[in-house]
Amino acid sequence: MGAILVVDDERSMREFLAICLKRAGHAVTTADSVAGALTHLDAASVDIVITDLKMEHDDDGLRLLREVRSRKLDNEVIVVTAYATPETAITAMKQGAYDYLTKPFKVDEINAVIERALEKRALVHENQQLRQQVEGRFQLASLLGKSPRMQRVFELIRKVHSTRTTVLITGESGTGKELVARALHTEGSRADAPFVAVNCGAIPDELMESELFGHVKGAFTGAVNDKDGLFSRAHGGVLFLDEIGELSLNLQVKLLRALQERTVKPVGAVEDVPIDVRLVAATNRELEAEVERGSFRSDLYYRLNVIELRLPPLRHRSEDVPMLIEHFLRRFATEQGKPIDGLDRAAQKTLQEYDFPGNVRELENIIERAVTLAESPLIGVEDLPQLRTAPPMGSTDAGSVAFPDDGIDLDRVLADYERSIIERALEHAGGVRKKAAALLGITFRSMRYRLNKLGIEPESQDGA
Ligand SMILES: Nc1ncnc2c1ncn2[C@@H]1O[C@H](COP(=O)(O)OP(=O)(O)OP(=O)(O)O)[C@@H](O)[C@H]1O
Ligand SMILES: [Mg+2]
């Protein structure tokens, strides 16, 4: 329901429109001239103006449209014309009319145009509010979040960003661990010094030590020069060890030593080198469980875990979904140079109810894809990918298994099933193994092991 102003110098037309629109539940006022319309617009707030194009003068409708725009009124204008030459319609649209109707028109037609115009207005209004939120206290560095859970994360970041204390960031894949690490740097007292990030899962174990601590010339075959390690490169700043759970036990010992002594020993060197580095680590694994299992050293775990920043999965903070959608829409609409108003109700609802196993990264990908596919400024469900709403568990029902006389090979059946699930996850993750692992709730290492075992070659590789 909206407030609509009908402008026409012909009384029968005014009355006809007023009756139709009132019947559809709108609040209607009328005016018989441009001057009368402007007086009304100055006095009351109106959502939509429907104006005849030709009244006392041939271009009165366009004149009203220009007045509305120059007064910076935010209502939509729909122009009605009996003299539909394409040019007048195009002129009206170019000057900012929302749409035009050609006389004679059907009641359904008016109602449909009005509904769309009202929906657009509501959307623009919501987006404005969301944008204000984004610009306000619901943002820290590039992190967005209005949910109490994210607000607590922001609070903790503010408390510790300028200390030296080691921070361990935990959370599922795509929850924003890297953004938090960067926020700790840009917001903190070391912002002017380097931020150096390394993915512990992406560097082969044999190279990791020299990567972290550097090496001297001749330390090993191929070490033709002295080389600084990441600790030295991050001097005075922040060293971010991503996927710390992938670090081998051997390197865990060396890292612990570096943290305790505040020195590093380059491979092949005799002397220790002092370091001043703030260490931030991240993992999507349950390190505590790894400690119990013996694959992660407890002393290093406690050394890293002085402050734990636990990022909640997106499904536990659905209040954040609308502002993240708005943020990604703006970004991708600008990048792709496409005029996008927003998501229609159905699409909004679909995303609001989805559980985002891939968290913010998945939402970001969904929006990028939708902006790319959208053929109108209003994104609809048809622009969204097929979203899994319930876990695909139905197919584990063994009712369909047939037993031939000589029996089945259980291991093979299970391997086939595992293969098809992993292949589906890979497909869903666009071939990125890390993402597929997250979708399956297994570690990257376990994913690699299974791919090897089953002889699956992912189509696109992610360099790790
Ligand atoms: N709170 C947030 N506000 C805005 N963008 C976010 C937020 N959280 C995550 N993102 C975006 O989502 C994507 C994934 O975030 P990020 O890489 O930090 O996740 P991650 O936890 O490190 O994931 P992974 O464990 O897979 O490495 C990035 O593009 C990031 O910009
Ligand atoms: Mg990450």
Coordinates of C-alpha atoms and ligand atoms in Angstrom, one line a residue:
M1 CA 0.0 0.0 0.0
G2 CA 1.3 3.4 -0.9
A3 CA 0.5 7.1 -1.1
I4 CA -0.3 8.0 -4.7
L5 CA -0.9 11.3 -6.3
V6 CA -3.0 11.3 -9.6
V7 CA -2.5 14.3 -11.8
D8 CA -4.8 14.8 -14.8
D9 CA -6.8 17.8 -16.1
E10 CA -9.5 15.4 -17.2
R11 CA -11.9 14.8 -14.3
S12 CA -13.2 11.4 -15.5
M13 CA -9.7 10.1 -15.8
R14 CA -8.8 11.3 -12.3
E15 CA -11.8 9.7 -10.9
F16 CA -11.3 6.4 -12.7
L17 CA -7.7 6.1 -11.5
A18 CA -8.6 7.1 -8.0
I19 CA -11.3 4.4 -7.8
C20 CA -9.0 1.7 -9.1
L21 CA -6.1 2.6 -6.9
K22 CA -8.3 3.0 -3.8
R23 CA -9.7 -0.4 -4.4
A24 CA -6.2 -1.8 -4.6
G25 CA -5.7 -0.4 -1.1
H26 CA -3.7 2.7 -1.8
A27 CA -4.2 6.2 -0.3
V28 CA -5.0 8.5 -3.3
T29 CA -5.0 12.2 -3.7
T30 CA -5.6 14.1 -7.0
A31 CA -4.6 17.3 -8.7
D32 CA -5.7 18.8 -12.0
S33 CA -2.5 20.8 -12.9
V34 CA 1.2 20.9 -12.5
A35 CA 0.9 23.8 -10.0
G36 CA -1.7 21.9 -8.0
A37 CA 0.5 18.8 -7.9
L38 CA 3.5 20.7 -6.7
T39 CA 1.5 22.3 -3.9
H40 CA 0.4 18.9 -2.8
L41 CA 4.0 17.4 -3.0
D42 CA 5.3 20.3 -0.9
A43 CA 2.8 19.6 1.8
A44 CA 2.5 15.8 2.0
S45 CA 4.7 12.8 1.4
V46 CA 3.9 10.8 -1.7
D47 CA 5.3 7.5 -2.9
I48 CA 4.2 7.6 -6.5
V49 CA 3.0 10.3 -8.9
I50 CA 0.9 9.2 -11.9
T51 CA 0.7 12.1 -14.2
D52 CA -0.9 12.7 -17.6
L53 CA 1.6 13.9 -20.2
K54 CA -0.5 16.3 -22.0
M55 CA -2.7 18.7 -19.9
E56 CA -2.9 22.4 -20.5
H57 CA 0.4 22.2 -22.4
D58 CA 1.7 19.3 -24.4
D59 CA 4.6 18.7 -22.1
D60 CA 3.0 19.3 -18.7
G61 CA 3.8 15.7 -17.6
L62 CA 7.5 16.1 -18.4
R63 CA 7.5 19.5 -16.7
L64 CA 6.2 18.0 -13.5
L65 CA 8.7 15.2 -13.7
R66 CA 11.5 17.8 -14.0
E67 CA 10.2 19.8 -11.0
V68 CA 10.0 16.6 -8.9
R69 CA 13.6 15.8 -9.8
S70 CA 14.9 19.4 -9.2
R71 CA 13.2 19.4 -5.8
K72 CA 15.1 16.2 -5.0
L73 CA 11.8 14.5 -4.1
D74 CA 12.3 10.8 -3.9
N75 CA 9.0 9.6 -5.2
E76 CA 8.6 7.7 -8.4
V77 CA 6.8 9.2 -11.4
I78 CA 4.7 7.3 -13.9
V79 CA 3.7 9.1 -17.0
V80 CA 0.4 8.4 -18.8
T81 CA 0.0 9.2 -22.4
A82 CA -2.6 8.8 -25.1
Y83 CA -0.2 10.0 -27.7
A84 CA 2.4 7.2 -27.4
T85 CA 5.0 8.0 -29.8
P86 CA 8.1 6.1 -28.8
E87 CA 10.0 9.5 -28.5
T88 CA 7.8 10.9 -25.7
A89 CA 8.0 7.6 -23.7
I90 CA 11.8 7.6 -24.2
T91 CA 12.1 11.2 -23.2
A92 CA 10.1 10.6 -20.0
M93 CA 12.2 7.6 -19.1
K94 CA 15.4 9.4 -19.8
Q95 CA 14.4 12.2 -17.5
G96 CA 13.8 9.8 -14.7
A97 CA 10.3 8.5 -15.0
Y98 CA 9.9 5.1 -13.5
D99 CA 7.6 3.9 -16.3
Y100 CA 4.9 5.0 -18.7
L101 CA 1.4 3.8 -19.4
T102 CA -0.4 4.2 -22.7
K103 CA -4.1 5.1 -22.8
P104 CA -6.3 3.2 -22.9
F105 CA -4.9 0.9 -20.2
K106 CA -6.3 -2.0 -18.2
V107 CA -6.7 -1.9 -14.4
D108 CA -4.3 -4.9 -14.1
E109 CA -1.7 -2.9 -16.0
I110 CA -1.8 0.0 -13.6
N111 CA -1.8 -2.2 -10.6
A112 CA 1.2 -4.1 -11.8
V113 CA 3.2 -1.0 -12.5
I114 CA 2.3 0.5 -9.2
E115 CA 3.3 -2.7 -7.3
R116 CA 6.7 -2.7 -9.0
A117 CA 7.3 1.0 -8.3
L118 CA 6.4 0.5 -4.7
E119 CA 8.6 -2.5 -4.3
K120 CA 11.5 -0.6 -5.8
R121 CA 10.9 2.3 -3.4
A122 CA 10.8 0.0 -0.4
L123 CA 14.0 -1.6 -1.6
V124 CA 15.8 1.7 -2.2
H125 CA 14.8 2.8 1.3
E126 CA 16.0 -0.5 2.9
N127 CA 19.3 -0.3 1.0
Q128 CA 19.9 3.3 2.2
Q129 CA 19.4 2.1 5.8
L130 CA 21.7 -0.9 5.2
R131 CA 24.3 1.4 3.7
Q132 CA 24.2 3.7 6.7
Q133 CA 24.7 0.7 8.9
V134 CA 27.6 -0.5 6.8
E135 CA 29.2 2.9 7.2
G136 CA 28.5 3.2 10.9
R137 CA 29.4 1.1 13.9
F138 CA 28.7 -2.1 12.1
Q139 CA 32.0 -2.0 10.3
L140 CA 35.5 -2.6 11.5
A141 CA 38.2 -2.3 8.8
S142 CA 36.7 -4.4 6.0
L143 CA 34.7 -6.5 8.4
L144 CA 30.9 -6.1 8.5
G145 CA 28.6 -7.3 11.1
K146 CA 25.7 -6.1 13.2
S147 CA 24.9 -9.3 15.0
P148 CA 25.8 -9.4 18.7
R149 CA 28.3 -12.2 18.0
M150 CA 30.2 -10.1 15.5
Q151 CA 30.0 -7.0 17.7
R152 CA 31.8 -9.1 20.4
V153 CA 34.4 -10.0 17.8
F154 CA 34.9 -6.3 17.0
E155 CA 35.2 -5.5 20.7
L156 CA 37.9 -8.0 21.2
I157 CA 39.8 -6.8 18.1
R158 CA 39.7 -3.3 19.5
K159 CA 41.0 -4.5 22.8
V160 CA 44.0 -6.4 21.5
H161 CA 45.0 -4.8 18.2
S162 CA 47.7 -2.7 19.7
T163 CA 49.2 -5.3 22.0
R164 CA 51.9 -7.8 21.2
T165 CA 49.9 -10.8 22.4
T166 CA 49.6 -13.7 20.1
V167 CA 46.1 -14.2 18.7
L168 CA 44.6 -17.4 17.4
I169 CA 41.7 -16.9 15.1
T170 CA 39.4 -19.9 14.7
G171 CA 36.3 -20.5 12.7
E172 CA 34.9 -22.5 9.7
S173 CA 36.2 -21.8 6.2
G174 CA 34.9 -18.5 4.8
T175 CA 34.0 -16.9 8.1
G176 CA 36.5 -14.1 7.7
K177 CA 39.6 -15.2 9.5
E178 CA 42.0 -13.5 7.1
L179 CA 40.0 -10.3 7.3
V180 CA 40.3 -10.4 11.0
A181 CA 44.0 -10.9 10.8
R182 CA 44.3 -7.9 8.5
A183 CA 42.1 -5.8 10.8
L184 CA 44.4 -6.6 13.7
H185 CA 47.1 -5.1 11.6
T186 CA 45.5 -2.0 10.0
E187 CA 43.7 -1.0 13.2
G188 CA 46.6 -1.5 15.5
S189 CA 49.9 0.2 16.4
R190 CA 51.8 -1.7 13.8
A191 CA 49.8 -0.5 10.8
D192 CA 52.8 1.3 9.3
A193 CA 55.0 -1.8 9.4
P194 CA 54.5 -4.9 7.1
F195 CA 51.8 -7.4 7.2
V196 CA 53.2 -10.7 6.0
A197 CA 50.9 -13.7 5.4
V198 CA 51.8 -17.3 4.8
N199 CA 49.6 -20.3 4.3
C200 CA 51.2 -23.2 6.2
G201 CA 49.2 -25.7 4.2
A202 CA 50.5 -24.4 0.8
I203 CA 54.2 -24.8 1.4
P204 CA 55.9 -28.2 1.4
D205 CA 57.3 -29.2 4.7
E206 CA 60.9 -29.3 3.5
L207 CA 60.8 -25.6 2.4
M208 CA 58.8 -24.3 5.3
E209 CA 61.7 -23.8 7.7
S210 CA 63.7 -21.7 5.3
E211 CA 60.6 -19.9 4.3
L212 CA 59.9 -18.9 7.9
F213 CA 63.3 -18.3 9.2
G214 CA 65.5 -17.7 6.1
H215 CA 68.7 -19.5 5.2
V216 CA 72.3 -18.7 4.6
K217 CA 74.2 -19.3 1.4
G218 CA 75.2 -22.9 1.1
A219 CA 72.8 -24.2 3.8
F220 CA 71.4 -26.8 1.3
T221 CA 71.6 -27.6 -2.4
G222 CA 70.1 -24.6 -4.2
A223 CA 70.8 -22.1 -1.4
V224 CA 72.9 -19.9 -3.6
N225 CA 72.4 -16.8 -1.6
D226 CA 71.4 -15.7 1.9
K227 CA 67.7 -15.3 2.1
D228 CA 65.5 -13.5 4.6
G229 CA 62.7 -15.5 6.1
L230 CA 59.1 -14.3 6.6
F231 CA 59.9 -13.5 10.3
S232 CA 62.5 -11.0 9.2
R233 CA 60.3 -9.6 6.4
A234 CA 57.6 -8.9 9.0
H235 CA 60.0 -7.2 11.4
G236 CA 58.1 -4.5 13.4
G237 CA 54.8 -5.7 12.0
V238 CA 52.5 -8.6 11.9
L239 CA 53.2 -12.2 10.7
F240 CA 50.0 -14.1 9.9
L241 CA 50.4 -17.9 9.9
D242 CA 47.3 -19.1 8.2
E243 CA 46.2 -22.7 8.6
I244 CA 48.6 -23.2 11.4
G245 CA 47.1 -26.7 11.9
E246 CA 49.0 -27.9 8.8
L247 CA 52.4 -27.2 10.3
S248 CA 54.5 -30.3 10.9
L249 CA 55.5 -31.3 14.4
N250 CA 59.1 -30.6 13.6
L251 CA 58.3 -27.0 12.6
Q252 CA 55.9 -26.6 15.5
V253 CA 59.0 -27.1 17.8
K254 CA 60.9 -24.4 15.9
L255 CA 58.1 -22.0 15.9
L256 CA 57.6 -22.4 19.6
R257 CA 61.2 -21.7 20.2
A258 CA 61.1 -18.5 18.1
L259 CA 58.1 -17.3 20.0
Q260 CA 59.7 -17.9 23.4
E261 CA 63.1 -16.6 22.6
R262 CA 62.1 -13.9 20.3
T263 CA 64.9 -14.9 18.0
V264 CA 65.1 -17.0 14.9
K265 CA 67.9 -19.1 13.5
P266 CA 68.1 -19.1 9.7
V267 CA 68.8 -22.5 8.2
G268 CA 72.5 -23.1 8.2
A269 CA 73.3 -20.1 10.4
V270 CA 75.3 -20.2 13.6
E271 CA 73.9 -17.0 15.2
D272 CA 70.3 -16.3 16.3
V273 CA 68.7 -13.2 15.0
P274 CA 66.4 -11.1 17.2
I275 CA 62.9 -10.6 15.9
D276 CA 60.1 -8.1 16.8
V277 CA 57.0 -9.6 15.3
R278 CA 53.4 -9.8 16.4
L279 CA 52.1 -13.3 15.6
V280 CA 48.6 -13.9 14.4
A281 CA 47.6 -17.5 13.6
A282 CA 44.4 -19.0 12.1
T283 CA 42.9 -22.4 11.6
N284 CA 39.6 -24.0 10.7
R285 CA 40.6 -27.1 12.6
E286 CA 39.8 -28.0 16.1
L287 CA 43.3 -27.6 17.5
E288 CA 42.3 -28.8 20.9
A289 CA 41.3 -32.1 19.4
E290 CA 44.5 -32.3 17.5
V291 CA 46.4 -31.7 20.7
E292 CA 44.6 -34.6 22.3
R293 CA 45.4 -36.8 19.3
G294 CA 49.0 -35.8 19.5
S295 CA 49.2 -34.1 16.0
F296 CA 49.6 -30.6 17.5
R297 CA 51.9 -29.7 20.3
S298 CA 50.1 -28.6 23.5
D299 CA 52.9 -26.2 24.5
L300 CA 52.6 -24.4 21.1
Y301 CA 48.8 -24.5 21.3
Y302 CA 48.8 -22.7 24.7
R303 CA 51.5 -20.2 23.4
L304 CA 49.3 -19.3 20.4
N305 CA 46.0 -19.4 22.1
V306 CA 46.7 -16.5 24.6
I307 CA 43.8 -14.7 22.9
E308 CA 41.3 -16.8 20.9
L309 CA 39.1 -15.0 18.4
R310 CA 36.4 -17.4 17.5
L311 CA 34.5 -16.4 14.4
P312 CA 30.8 -17.6 14.3
P313 CA 29.5 -19.4 11.2
L314 CA 27.2 -17.2 9.1
R315 CA 24.2 -19.5 9.9
H316 CA 24.5 -18.4 13.5
R317 CA 24.3 -14.7 12.7
S318 CA 21.6 -14.4 10.0
E319 CA 21.1 -10.8 11.1
D320 CA 24.3 -10.1 9.2
V321 CA 23.0 -11.5 5.9
P322 CA 21.1 -8.5 4.6
M323 CA 24.0 -6.0 5.1
L324 CA 26.5 -8.4 3.6
I325 CA 24.2 -8.9 0.5
E326 CA 24.0 -5.1 0.1
H327 CA 27.7 -4.8 0.5
F328 CA 28.5 -7.4 -2.1
L329 CA 25.8 -6.2 -4.5
R330 CA 27.3 -2.7 -4.5
R331 CA 30.8 -4.1 -5.0
F332 CA 29.9 -6.4 -7.9
A333 CA 27.4 -4.0 -9.5
T334 CA 30.1 -1.3 -9.6
E335 CA 32.8 -3.7 -10.8
Q336 CA 30.6 -5.0 -13.6
G337 CA 29.1 -1.6 -14.3
K338 CA 25.5 -2.9 -14.0
P339 CA 22.6 -1.0 -12.5
I340 CA 21.3 -3.2 -9.7
D341 CA 18.5 -2.2 -7.3
G342 CA 18.6 -5.2 -5.1
L343 CA 17.0 -8.6 -4.6
D344 CA 13.3 -9.2 -4.9
R345 CA 11.5 -10.6 -1.8
A346 CA 11.6 -14.2 -2.9
A347 CA 15.4 -14.1 -3.5
Q348 CA 15.9 -12.3 -0.2
K349 CA 13.9 -14.9 1.6
T350 CA 15.8 -17.8 0.0
L351 CA 19.1 -16.4 1.1
Q352 CA 17.9 -15.5 4.6
E353 CA 16.8 -19.1 5.1
Y354 CA 19.9 -20.7 3.7
D355 CA 22.5 -22.1 6.0
F356 CA 25.7 -21.2 4.1
P357 CA 28.0 -24.1 4.7
G358 CA 30.7 -22.0 2.9
N359 CA 29.9 -19.0 5.1
V360 CA 30.6 -15.4 3.9
R361 CA 32.7 -16.6 1.0
E362 CA 29.8 -18.6 -0.3
L363 CA 27.4 -15.6 0.0
E364 CA 29.9 -13.5 -1.8
N365 CA 30.1 -16.0 -4.7
I366 CA 26.4 -16.3 -4.9
I367 CA 26.0 -12.5 -5.2
E368 CA 28.8 -12.2 -7.8
R369 CA 27.1 -14.8 -9.9
A370 CA 23.7 -13.3 -9.5
V371 CA 24.9 -9.8 -10.5
T372 CA 26.6 -11.4 -13.6
L373 CA 23.4 -13.3 -14.6
A374 CA 20.8 -10.6 -13.7
E375 CA 18.9 -9.4 -16.8
S376 CA 17.0 -6.7 -14.9
P377 CA 17.9 -4.4 -12.0
L378 CA 15.9 -6.6 -9.6
I379 CA 17.7 -9.9 -8.9
G380 CA 15.3 -12.8 -8.6
V381 CA 15.5 -16.5 -7.5
E382 CA 16.3 -17.5 -11.0
D383 CA 19.6 -15.7 -10.7
L384 CA 20.6 -17.7 -7.6
P385 CA 22.3 -21.1 -7.8
Q386 CA 20.5 -24.2 -6.6
L387 CA 20.9 -24.0 -2.9
R388 CA 21.1 -27.0 -0.7
T389 CA 18.5 -26.6 2.0
A390 CA 18.8 -29.9 3.8
P391 CA 21.9 -32.2 4.0
P392 CA 21.8 -34.8 1.2
M393 CA 21.2 -37.6 3.6
G394 CA 18.3 -39.3 1.9
S395 CA 20.6 -41.3 -0.5
T396 CA 22.3 -43.1 2.4
D397 CA 19.2 -45.3 2.7
A398 CA 20.3 -48.8 1.9
G399 CA 16.9 -49.9 0.8
S400 CA 17.9 -49.7 -2.8
V401 CA 20.9 -52.0 -2.5
A402 CA 20.5 -55.3 -4.3
F403 CA 22.3 -58.4 -3.2
P404 CA 23.4 -60.7 -6.0
D405 CA 24.0 -64.4 -5.1
D406 CA 27.7 -63.9 -4.7
G407 CA 27.2 -60.9 -2.5
I408 CA 28.6 -57.4 -2.8
D409 CA 31.9 -55.8 -2.0
L410 CA 31.1 -53.4 0.8
D411 CA 34.3 -51.5 0.6
R412 CA 33.8 -50.9 -3.1
V413 CA 30.3 -49.7 -2.6
L414 CA 31.3 -47.3 0.2
A415 CA 34.3 -46.1 -1.9
D416 CA 31.9 -45.4 -4.8
Y417 CA 29.6 -43.5 -2.6
E418 CA 32.4 -41.5 -1.1
R419 CA 33.7 -40.7 -4.5
S420 CA 30.4 -39.4 -5.7
I421 CA 29.9 -37.2 -2.7
I422 CA 33.4 -35.8 -3.0
E423 CA 32.9 -35.2 -6.7
R424 CA 29.7 -33.4 -6.0
A425 CA 31.4 -31.2 -3.3
L426 CA 34.2 -30.4 -5.7
E427 CA 31.7 -29.4 -8.3
H428 CA 29.8 -27.3 -5.8
A429 CA 33.1 -25.6 -4.8
G430 CA 34.1 -24.8 -8.4
G431 CA 37.0 -27.3 -8.2
V432 CA 38.6 -25.6 -5.2
R433 CA 39.7 -28.5 -2.9
K434 CA 39.9 -26.4 0.2
K435 CA 36.4 -25.2 -0.2
A436 CA 35.2 -28.7 -1.0
A437 CA 36.9 -30.0 2.2
A438 CA 35.0 -27.3 4.2
L439 CA 31.7 -28.3 2.6
L440 CA 32.4 -31.9 3.7
G441 CA 33.5 -31.0 7.2
I442 CA 36.9 -32.6 6.7
T443 CA 40.4 -31.0 6.8
F444 CA 42.3 -30.1 3.7
R445 CA 44.9 -32.8 4.5
S446 CA 42.2 -35.4 4.8
M447 CA 40.7 -34.2 1.5
R448 CA 44.1 -34.6 -0.2
Y449 CA 44.4 -38.1 1.2
R450 CA 41.0 -39.1 0.0
L451 CA 41.5 -37.7 -3.5
N452 CA 44.7 -39.6 -3.8
K453 CA 43.1 -42.8 -2.5
L454 CA 40.2 -42.6 -4.8
G455 CA 42.2 -41.3 -7.8
I456 CA 40.1 -38.2 -8.3
E457 CA 41.6 -35.4 -10.3
P458 CA 39.8 -32.1 -9.5
E459 CA 39.2 -30.1 -12.7
S460 CA 40.6 -26.9 -11.5
Q461 CA 43.5 -26.7 -9.0
D462 CA 43.9 -24.2 -6.2
G463 CA 47.6 -24.2 -6.1
A464 CA 47.8 -26.0 -2.8
Ligands
LIG1 N1 32.5 -9.9 8.2 C1 32.7 -9.8 6.9 N2 32.4 -8.7 6.2 C2 32.7 -8.6 4.9 N3 33.3 -9.5 4.2 C3 33.6 -10.6 4.8 C4 33.4 -10.9 6.1 N4 33.8 -12.1 6.5 C5 34.3 -12.6 5.3 N5 34.2 -11.8 4.3 C6 34.6 -12.0 2.9 O1 34.5 -13.4 2.7 C7 35.6 -14.0 2.0 C8 36.2 -15.1 2.9 O2 36.9 -14.5 4.0 P1 38.3 -15.0 4.6 O3 39.2 -15.3 3.4 O4 38.8 -14.0 5.6 O5 37.8 -16.3 5.3 P2 38.6 -17.4 6.0 O6 38.0 -17.6 7.3 O7 40.1 -17.0 6.1 O8 38.4 -18.7 5.1 P3 39.4 -20.0 4.9 O9 39.4 -20.8 6.2 O10 38.7 -20.7 3.8 O11 40.7 -19.5 4.6 C9 36.5 -12.9 1.7 O12 36.3 -12.4 0.4 C10 36.1 -11.8 2.7 O13 36.4 -10.5 2.2
MG2 MG 41.7 -17.9 5.2

